[in-house]
Coordinates of N, CA and C in Angstrom, one line a residue:
X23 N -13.9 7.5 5.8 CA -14.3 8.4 4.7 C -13.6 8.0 3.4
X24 N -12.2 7.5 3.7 CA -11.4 6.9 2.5 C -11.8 6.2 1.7
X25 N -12.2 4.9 2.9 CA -13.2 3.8 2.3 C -14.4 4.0 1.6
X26 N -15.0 5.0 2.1 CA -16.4 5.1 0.9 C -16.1 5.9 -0.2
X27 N -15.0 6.7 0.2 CA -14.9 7.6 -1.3 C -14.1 6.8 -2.6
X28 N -13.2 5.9 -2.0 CA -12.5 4.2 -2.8 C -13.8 3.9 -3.6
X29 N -14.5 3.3 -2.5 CA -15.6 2.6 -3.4 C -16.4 3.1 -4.6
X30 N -17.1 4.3 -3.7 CA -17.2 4.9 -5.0 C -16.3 5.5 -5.8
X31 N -15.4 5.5 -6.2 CA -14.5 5.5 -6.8 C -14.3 4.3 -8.0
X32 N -14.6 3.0 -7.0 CA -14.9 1.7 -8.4 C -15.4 2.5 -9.6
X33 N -16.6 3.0 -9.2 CA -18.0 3.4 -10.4 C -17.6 4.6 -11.3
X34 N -17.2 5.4 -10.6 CA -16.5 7.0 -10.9 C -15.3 6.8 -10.9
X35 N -15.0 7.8 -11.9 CA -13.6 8.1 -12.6 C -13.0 8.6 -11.2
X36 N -11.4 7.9 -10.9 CA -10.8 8.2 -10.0 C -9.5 6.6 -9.6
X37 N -9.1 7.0 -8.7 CA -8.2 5.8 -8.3 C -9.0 5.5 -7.2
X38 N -9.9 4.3 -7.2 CA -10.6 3.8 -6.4 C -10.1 3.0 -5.4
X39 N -8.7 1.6 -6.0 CA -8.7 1.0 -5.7 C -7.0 1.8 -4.3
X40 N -6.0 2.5 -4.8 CA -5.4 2.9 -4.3 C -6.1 4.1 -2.8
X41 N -7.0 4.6 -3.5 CA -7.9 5.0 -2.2 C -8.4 4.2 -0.8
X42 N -9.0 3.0 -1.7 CA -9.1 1.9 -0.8 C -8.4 1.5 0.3
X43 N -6.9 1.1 -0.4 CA -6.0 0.5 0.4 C -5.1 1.8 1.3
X44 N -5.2 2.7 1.2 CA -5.2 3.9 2.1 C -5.7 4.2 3.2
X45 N -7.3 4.1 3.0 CA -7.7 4.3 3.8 C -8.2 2.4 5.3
X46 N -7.7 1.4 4.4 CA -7.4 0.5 5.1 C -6.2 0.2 6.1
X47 N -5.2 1.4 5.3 CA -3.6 1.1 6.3 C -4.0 2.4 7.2
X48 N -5.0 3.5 7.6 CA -5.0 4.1 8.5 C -6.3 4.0 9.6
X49 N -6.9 2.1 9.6 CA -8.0 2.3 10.2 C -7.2 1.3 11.1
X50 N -7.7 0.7 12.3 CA -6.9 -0.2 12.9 C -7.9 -0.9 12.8
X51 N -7.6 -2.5 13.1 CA -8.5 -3.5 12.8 C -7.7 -4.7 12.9
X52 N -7.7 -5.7 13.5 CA -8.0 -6.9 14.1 C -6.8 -7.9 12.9
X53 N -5.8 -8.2 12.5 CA -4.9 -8.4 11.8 C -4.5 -8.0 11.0
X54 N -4.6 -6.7 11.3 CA -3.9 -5.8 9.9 C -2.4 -6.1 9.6
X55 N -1.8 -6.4 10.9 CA -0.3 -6.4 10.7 C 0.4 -7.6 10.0
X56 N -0.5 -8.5 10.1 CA -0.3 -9.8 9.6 C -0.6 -10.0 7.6
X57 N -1.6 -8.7 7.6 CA -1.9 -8.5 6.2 C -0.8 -7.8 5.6
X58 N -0.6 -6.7 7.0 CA 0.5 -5.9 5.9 C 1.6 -6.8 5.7
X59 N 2.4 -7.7 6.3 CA 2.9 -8.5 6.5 C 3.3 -9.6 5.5
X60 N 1.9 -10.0 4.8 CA 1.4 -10.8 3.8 C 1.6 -10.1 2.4
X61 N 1.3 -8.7 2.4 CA 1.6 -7.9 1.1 C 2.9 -7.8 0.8
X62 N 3.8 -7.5 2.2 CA 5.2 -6.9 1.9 C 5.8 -8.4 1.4
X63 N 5.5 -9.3 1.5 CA 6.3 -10.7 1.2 C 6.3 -10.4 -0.1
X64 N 5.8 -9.9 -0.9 CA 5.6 -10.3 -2.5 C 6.4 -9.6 -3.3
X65 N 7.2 -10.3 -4.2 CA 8.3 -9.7 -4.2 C 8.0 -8.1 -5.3
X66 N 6.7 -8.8 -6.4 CA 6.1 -7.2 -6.9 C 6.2 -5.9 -6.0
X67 N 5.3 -6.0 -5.2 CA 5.3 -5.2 -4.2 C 6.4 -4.4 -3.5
X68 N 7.1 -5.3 -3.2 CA 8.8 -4.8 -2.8 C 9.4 -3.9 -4.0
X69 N 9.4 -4.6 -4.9 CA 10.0 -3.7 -6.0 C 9.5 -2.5 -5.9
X70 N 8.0 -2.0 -6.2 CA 7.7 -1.1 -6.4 C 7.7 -0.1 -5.3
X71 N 7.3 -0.4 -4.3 CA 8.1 0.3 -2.7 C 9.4 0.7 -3.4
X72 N 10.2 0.1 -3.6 CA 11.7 0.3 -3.7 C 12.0 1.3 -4.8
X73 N 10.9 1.0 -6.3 CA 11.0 1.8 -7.1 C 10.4 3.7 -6.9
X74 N 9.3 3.4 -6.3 CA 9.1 4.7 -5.6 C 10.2 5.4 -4.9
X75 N 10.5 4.6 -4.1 CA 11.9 5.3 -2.6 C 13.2 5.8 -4.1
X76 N 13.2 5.0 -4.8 CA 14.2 5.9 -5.8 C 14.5 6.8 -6.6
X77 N 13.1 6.9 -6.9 CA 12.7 8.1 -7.5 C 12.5 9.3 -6.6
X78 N 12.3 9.0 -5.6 CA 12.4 10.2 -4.3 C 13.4 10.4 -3.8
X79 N 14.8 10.0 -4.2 CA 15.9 10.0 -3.7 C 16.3 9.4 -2.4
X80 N 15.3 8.3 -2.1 CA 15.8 7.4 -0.5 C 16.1 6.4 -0.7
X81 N 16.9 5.7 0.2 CA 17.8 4.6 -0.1 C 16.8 3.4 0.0
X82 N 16.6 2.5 -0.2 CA 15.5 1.5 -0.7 C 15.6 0.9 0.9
X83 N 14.2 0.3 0.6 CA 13.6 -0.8 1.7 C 14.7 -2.2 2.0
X84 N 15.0 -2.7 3.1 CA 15.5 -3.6 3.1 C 14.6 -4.6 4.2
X85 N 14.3 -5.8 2.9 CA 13.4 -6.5 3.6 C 13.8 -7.6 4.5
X86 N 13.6 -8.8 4.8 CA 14.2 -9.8 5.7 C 13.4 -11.4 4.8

């Protein structure tokens, strides 16, 4: 339901693309882990994980 409400979300005012990827990290599917995997490598991405967790008062992500 995530997924369709993302999409339409492209067209319509909303966070489409954050919907998207939501409702992607709670379907299971055939190399997801290897995707999530692929995203956390980047060092953007890390930051902003990291920037979130500190603003919420948690001690940051520690990657490998």
């Amino acid at each position: 339901m995530l997924l369709i409400c993302g999409l339409a979300m492209l067209i319509l005012p909303g966070q489409g693309l954050i919907t998207i990827l939501i409702g992607l990290s709670l379907i299971p599917f055939p190399g997801k882990h290897k995707l999530e995997q692929n995203l956390l490598a980047r060092k953007s991405i890390r930051t902003s994980l990291n920037w979130i967790r500190t603003k919420a008062n948690k001690e940051p992500f520690i990657f490998d």
